[in-house]
Short mmCIF file of C-alpha atoms in Angstrom, two decimals:
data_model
loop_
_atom_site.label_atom_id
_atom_site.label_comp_id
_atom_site.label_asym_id
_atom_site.label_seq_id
_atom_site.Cartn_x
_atom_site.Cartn_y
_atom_site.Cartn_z
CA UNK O 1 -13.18 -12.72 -14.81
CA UNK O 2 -10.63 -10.27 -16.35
CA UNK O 3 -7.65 -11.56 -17.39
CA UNK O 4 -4.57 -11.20 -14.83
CA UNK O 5 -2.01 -12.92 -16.27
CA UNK O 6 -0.13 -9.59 -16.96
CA UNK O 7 2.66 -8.52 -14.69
CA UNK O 8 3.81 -5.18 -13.35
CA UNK O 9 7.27 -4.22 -12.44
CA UNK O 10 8.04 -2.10 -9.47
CA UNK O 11 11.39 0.05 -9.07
CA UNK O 12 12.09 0.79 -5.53
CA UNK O 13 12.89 4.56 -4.80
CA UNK O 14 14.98 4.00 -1.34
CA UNK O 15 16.20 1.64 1.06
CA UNK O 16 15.67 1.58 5.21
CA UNK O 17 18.17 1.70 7.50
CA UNK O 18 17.17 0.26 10.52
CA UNK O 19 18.65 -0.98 14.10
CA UNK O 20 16.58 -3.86 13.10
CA UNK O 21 17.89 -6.48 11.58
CA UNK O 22 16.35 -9.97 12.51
CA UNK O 23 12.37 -10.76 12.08
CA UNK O 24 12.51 -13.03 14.89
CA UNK O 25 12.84 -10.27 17.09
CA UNK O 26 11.12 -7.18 15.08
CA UNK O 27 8.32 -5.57 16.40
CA UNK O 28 5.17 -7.05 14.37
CA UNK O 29 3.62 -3.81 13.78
CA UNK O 30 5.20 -0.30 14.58
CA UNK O 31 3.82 0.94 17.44
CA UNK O 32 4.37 -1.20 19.14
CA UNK O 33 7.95 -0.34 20.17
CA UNK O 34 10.60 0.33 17.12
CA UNK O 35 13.95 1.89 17.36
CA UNK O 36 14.12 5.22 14.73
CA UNK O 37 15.10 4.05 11.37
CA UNK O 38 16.61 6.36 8.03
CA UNK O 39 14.52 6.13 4.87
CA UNK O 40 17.53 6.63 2.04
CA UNK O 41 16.14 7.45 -1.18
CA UNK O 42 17.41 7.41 -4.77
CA UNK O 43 18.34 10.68 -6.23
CA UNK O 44 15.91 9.83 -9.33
CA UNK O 45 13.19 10.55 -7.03
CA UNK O 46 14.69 13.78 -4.78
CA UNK O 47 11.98 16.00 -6.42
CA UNK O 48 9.48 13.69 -5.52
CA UNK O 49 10.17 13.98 -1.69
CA UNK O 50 11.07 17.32 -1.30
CA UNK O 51 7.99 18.67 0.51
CA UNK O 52 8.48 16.07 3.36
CA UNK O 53 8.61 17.58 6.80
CA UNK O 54 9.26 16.86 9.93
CA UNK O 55 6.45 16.31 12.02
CA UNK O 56 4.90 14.94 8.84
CA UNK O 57 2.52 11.74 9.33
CA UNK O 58 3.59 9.26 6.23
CA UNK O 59 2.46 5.78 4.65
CA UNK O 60 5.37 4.08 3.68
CA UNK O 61 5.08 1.28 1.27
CA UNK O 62 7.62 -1.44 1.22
CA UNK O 63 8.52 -4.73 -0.64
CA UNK O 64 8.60 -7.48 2.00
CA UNK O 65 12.13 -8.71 0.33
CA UNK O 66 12.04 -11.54 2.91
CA UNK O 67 8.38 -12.97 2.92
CA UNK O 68 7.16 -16.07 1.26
CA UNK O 69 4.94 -15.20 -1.85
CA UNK O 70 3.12 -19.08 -1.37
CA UNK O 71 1.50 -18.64 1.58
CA UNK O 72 -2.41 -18.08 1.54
CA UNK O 73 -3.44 -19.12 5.37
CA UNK O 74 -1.62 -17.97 8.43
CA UNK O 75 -2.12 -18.15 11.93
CA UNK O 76 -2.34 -14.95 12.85
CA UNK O 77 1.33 -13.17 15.04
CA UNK O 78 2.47 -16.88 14.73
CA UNK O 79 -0.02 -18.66 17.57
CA UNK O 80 -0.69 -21.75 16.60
CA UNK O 81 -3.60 -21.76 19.03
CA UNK O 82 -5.42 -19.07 16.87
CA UNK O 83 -7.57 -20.21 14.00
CA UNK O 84 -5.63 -20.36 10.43
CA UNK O 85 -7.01 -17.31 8.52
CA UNK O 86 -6.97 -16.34 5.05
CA UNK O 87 -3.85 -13.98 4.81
CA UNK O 88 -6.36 -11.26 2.82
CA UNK O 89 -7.80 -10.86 6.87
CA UNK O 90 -4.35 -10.56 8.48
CA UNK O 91 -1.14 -8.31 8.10
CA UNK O 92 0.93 -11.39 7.63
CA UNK O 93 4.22 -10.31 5.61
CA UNK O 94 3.54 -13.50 3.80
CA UNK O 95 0.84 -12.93 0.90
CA UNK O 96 0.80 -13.35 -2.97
CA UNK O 97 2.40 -9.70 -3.53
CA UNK O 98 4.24 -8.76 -0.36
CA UNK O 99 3.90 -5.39 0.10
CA UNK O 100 4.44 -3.62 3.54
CA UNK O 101 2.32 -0.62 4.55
CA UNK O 102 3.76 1.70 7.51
CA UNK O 103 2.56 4.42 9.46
CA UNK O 104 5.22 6.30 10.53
CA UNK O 105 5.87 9.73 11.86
CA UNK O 106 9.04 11.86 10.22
CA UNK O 107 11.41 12.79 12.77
CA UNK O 108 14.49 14.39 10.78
CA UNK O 109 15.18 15.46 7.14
CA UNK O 110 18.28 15.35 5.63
CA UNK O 111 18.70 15.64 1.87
CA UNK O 112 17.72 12.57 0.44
CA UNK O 113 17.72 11.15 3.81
CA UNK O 114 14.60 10.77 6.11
CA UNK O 115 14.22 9.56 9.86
CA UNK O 116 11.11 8.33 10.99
CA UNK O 117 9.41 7.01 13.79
CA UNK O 118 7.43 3.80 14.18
CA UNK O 119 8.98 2.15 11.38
CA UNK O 120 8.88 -2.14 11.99
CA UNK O 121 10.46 -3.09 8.57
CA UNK O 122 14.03 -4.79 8.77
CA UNK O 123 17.40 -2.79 7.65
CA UNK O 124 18.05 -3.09 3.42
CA UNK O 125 13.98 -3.27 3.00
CA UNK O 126 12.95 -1.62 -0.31
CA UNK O 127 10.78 1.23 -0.32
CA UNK O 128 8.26 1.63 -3.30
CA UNK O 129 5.94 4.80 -1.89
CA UNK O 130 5.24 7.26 0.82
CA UNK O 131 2.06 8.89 1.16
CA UNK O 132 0.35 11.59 3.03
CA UNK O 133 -1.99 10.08 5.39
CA UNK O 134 -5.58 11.76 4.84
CA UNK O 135 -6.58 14.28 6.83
CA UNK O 136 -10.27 15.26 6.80
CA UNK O 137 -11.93 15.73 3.48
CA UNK O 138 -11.78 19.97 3.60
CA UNK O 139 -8.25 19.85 4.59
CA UNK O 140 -7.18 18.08 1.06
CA UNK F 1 23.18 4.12 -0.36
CA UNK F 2 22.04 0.59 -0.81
CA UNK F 3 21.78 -0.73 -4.71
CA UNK F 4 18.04 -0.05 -6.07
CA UNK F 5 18.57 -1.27 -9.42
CA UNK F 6 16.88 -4.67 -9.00
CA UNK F 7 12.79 -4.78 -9.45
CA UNK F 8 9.88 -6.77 -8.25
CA UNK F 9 7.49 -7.86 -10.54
CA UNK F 10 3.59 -7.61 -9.49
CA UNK F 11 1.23 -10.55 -10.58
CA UNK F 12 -2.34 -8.85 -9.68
CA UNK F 13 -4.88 -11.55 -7.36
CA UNK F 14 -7.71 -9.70 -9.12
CA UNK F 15 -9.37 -6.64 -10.56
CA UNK F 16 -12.48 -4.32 -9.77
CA UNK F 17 -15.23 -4.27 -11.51
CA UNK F 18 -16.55 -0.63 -11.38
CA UNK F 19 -19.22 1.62 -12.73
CA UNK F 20 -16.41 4.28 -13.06
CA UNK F 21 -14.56 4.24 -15.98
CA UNK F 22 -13.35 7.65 -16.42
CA UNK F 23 -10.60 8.86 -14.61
CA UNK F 24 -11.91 12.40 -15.40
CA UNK F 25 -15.48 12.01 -13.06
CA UNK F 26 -14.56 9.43 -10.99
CA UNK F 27 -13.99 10.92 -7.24
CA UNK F 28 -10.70 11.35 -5.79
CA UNK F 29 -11.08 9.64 -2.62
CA UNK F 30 -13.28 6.89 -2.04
CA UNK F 31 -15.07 8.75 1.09
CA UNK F 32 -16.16 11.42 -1.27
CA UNK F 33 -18.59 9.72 -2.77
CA UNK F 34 -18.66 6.76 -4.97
CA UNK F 35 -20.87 3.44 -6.23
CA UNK F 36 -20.45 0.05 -5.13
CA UNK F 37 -17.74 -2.07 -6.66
CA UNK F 38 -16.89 -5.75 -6.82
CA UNK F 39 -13.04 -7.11 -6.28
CA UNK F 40 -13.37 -10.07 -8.58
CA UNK F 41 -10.75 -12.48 -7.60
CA UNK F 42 -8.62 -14.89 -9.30
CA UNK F 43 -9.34 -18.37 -8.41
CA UNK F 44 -5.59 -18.94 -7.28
CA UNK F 45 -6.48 -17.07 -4.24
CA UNK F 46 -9.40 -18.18 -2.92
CA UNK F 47 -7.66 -19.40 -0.07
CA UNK F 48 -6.57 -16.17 0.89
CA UNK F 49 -9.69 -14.31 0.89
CA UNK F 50 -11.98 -17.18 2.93
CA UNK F 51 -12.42 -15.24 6.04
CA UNK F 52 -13.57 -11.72 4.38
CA UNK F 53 -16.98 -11.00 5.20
CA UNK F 54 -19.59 -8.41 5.47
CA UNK F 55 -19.07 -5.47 7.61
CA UNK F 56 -15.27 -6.11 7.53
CA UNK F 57 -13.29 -2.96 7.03
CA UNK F 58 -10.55 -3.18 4.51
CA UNK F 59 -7.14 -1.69 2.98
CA UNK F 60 -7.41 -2.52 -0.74
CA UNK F 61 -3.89 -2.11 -2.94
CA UNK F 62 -4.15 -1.67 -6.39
CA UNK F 63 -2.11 -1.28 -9.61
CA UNK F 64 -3.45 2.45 -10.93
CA UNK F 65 -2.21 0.93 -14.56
CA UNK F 66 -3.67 4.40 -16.03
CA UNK F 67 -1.12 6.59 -14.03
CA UNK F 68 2.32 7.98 -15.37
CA UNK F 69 5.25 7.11 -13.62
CA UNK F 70 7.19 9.55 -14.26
CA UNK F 71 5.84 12.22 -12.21
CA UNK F 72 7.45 13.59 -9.53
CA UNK F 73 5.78 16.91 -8.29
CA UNK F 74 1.63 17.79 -9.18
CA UNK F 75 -0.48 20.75 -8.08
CA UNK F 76 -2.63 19.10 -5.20
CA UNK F 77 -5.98 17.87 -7.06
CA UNK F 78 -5.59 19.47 -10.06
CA UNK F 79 -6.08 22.62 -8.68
CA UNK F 80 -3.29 25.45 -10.47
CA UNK F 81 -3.65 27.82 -8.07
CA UNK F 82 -1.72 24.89 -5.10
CA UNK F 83 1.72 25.49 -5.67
CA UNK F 84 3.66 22.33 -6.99
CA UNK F 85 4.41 19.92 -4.88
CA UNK F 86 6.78 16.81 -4.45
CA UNK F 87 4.16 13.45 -4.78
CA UNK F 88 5.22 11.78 -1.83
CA UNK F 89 3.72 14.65 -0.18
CA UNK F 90 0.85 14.42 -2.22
CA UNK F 91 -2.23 11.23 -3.35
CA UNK F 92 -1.53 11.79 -6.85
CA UNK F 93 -1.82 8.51 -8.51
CA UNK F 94 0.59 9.68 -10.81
CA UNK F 95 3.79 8.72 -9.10
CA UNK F 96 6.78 6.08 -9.66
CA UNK F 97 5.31 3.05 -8.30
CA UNK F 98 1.51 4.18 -8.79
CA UNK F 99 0.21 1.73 -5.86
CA UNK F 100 -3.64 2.70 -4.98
CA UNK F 101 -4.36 2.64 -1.62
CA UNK F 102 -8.17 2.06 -1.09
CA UNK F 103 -9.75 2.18 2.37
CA UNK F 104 -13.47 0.11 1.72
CA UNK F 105 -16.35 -1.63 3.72
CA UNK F 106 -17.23 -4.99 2.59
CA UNK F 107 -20.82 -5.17 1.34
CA UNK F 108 -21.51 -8.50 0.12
CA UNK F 109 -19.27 -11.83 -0.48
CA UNK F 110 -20.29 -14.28 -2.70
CA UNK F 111 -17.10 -16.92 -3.58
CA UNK F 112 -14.39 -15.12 -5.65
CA UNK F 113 -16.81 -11.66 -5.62
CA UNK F 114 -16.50 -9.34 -2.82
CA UNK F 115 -18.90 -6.12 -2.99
CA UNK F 116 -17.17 -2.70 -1.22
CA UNK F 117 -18.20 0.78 -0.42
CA UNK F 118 -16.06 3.55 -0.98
CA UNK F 119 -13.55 2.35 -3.81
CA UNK F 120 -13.22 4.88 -6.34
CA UNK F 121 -10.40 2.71 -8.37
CA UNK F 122 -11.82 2.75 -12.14
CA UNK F 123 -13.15 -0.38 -13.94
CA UNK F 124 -10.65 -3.16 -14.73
CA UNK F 125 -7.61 -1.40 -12.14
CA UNK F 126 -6.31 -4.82 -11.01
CA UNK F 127 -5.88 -5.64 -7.67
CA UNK F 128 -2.37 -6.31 -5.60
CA UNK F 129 -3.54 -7.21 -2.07
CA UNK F 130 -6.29 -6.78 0.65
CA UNK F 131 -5.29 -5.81 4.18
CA UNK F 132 -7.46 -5.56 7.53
CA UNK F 133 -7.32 -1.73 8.59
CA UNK F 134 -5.74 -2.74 12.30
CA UNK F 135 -7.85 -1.96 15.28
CA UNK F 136 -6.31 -1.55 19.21
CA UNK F 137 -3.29 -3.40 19.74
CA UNK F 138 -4.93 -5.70 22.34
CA UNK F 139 -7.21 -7.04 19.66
CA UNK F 140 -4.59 -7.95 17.20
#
């Protein structure tokens, strides 16, 4: 196959700042019941987020700063009684590149601060990307 | 806000193998009509990708390694006559951390080879990770 031994660097662009604090207790995905969390973003990047709106349905992509980068099987939302699955087929935080993908609604803008809903990542996650999500195809 | 000067550095699982190889003709969403591609992975994850299989319906992240990253505002597809607009609100690959984010159908698996519909990622892009697009809560 191709090679992949390169390597690719990412910068994060912003922070969250959640309630949520402890994965223990997070919510595992985000709706199902997450307090409203700020996305704080680096002034590099102001131009790059200043058609967000509220109202706006986002994809925010995150770098699981706390997952394990070794793990290849899971069982999936921790129960041991379910099968161990490869961690391609679950959403697992653990995986060989850790990055979190969020729905999330946008709730408030404030400068180069944004507060969305349905967020389940933990406070001081990085954020890498947000994203429209796609509407239909004559609406692009 | 919180320090963003530390980076994360991407080792891609894999990379697509594509008739598209020009950015220039290649669709710019995967539902708008594209060939069949293979994800060819890297042996190191095989593990990780056992329980893929036909039919499944995927979220495929990729490394757009042709994209600029310092772009922060694009006229929507191209198109001049779209006023400018900030990339976050916009699928530009061109963006700071040019992640791809690939919704596909799994065609065919065969060991480290996994056929999809509906990728329009160009020949070579390497791959970062493979998520399960999540159904109903209750069949998590």
């Amino acid at each position: 196959m191709a090679d992949t031994d390169e390597a690719y660097v990412l910068r994060p662009v912003g922070r969250v700042v959640s309630p949520l604090t402890d994965a223990a207790s997070a919510p595992r995905q985000g709706d199902e019941g997450t307090p409203a969390a700020w996305l704080v973003f680096d002034t590099s990047v102001e131009r790059a987020l200043r058609d967000l709106s509220v109202g706006a349905e986002l994809l925010v992509l995150t770098w699981l700063d706390r997952a394990r980068r070794d793990v290849l099987a899971v069982h999936p939302r921790g129960d041991e009684s379910r099968p161990e699955t490869g961690v391609f087929s679950t959403r697992s935080p653990h995986r060989p590149n850790p990055i979190g993908l969020h729905r999330v609604r946008v709730l408030a803008v404030d400068g180069l601060r944004v507060q969305v809903a349905d967020l389940e990542a933990l406070d001081g996650t990085p954020v890498l990307d947000v994203k429209p999500v796609l509407g239909a195809v004559n609406e692009r």
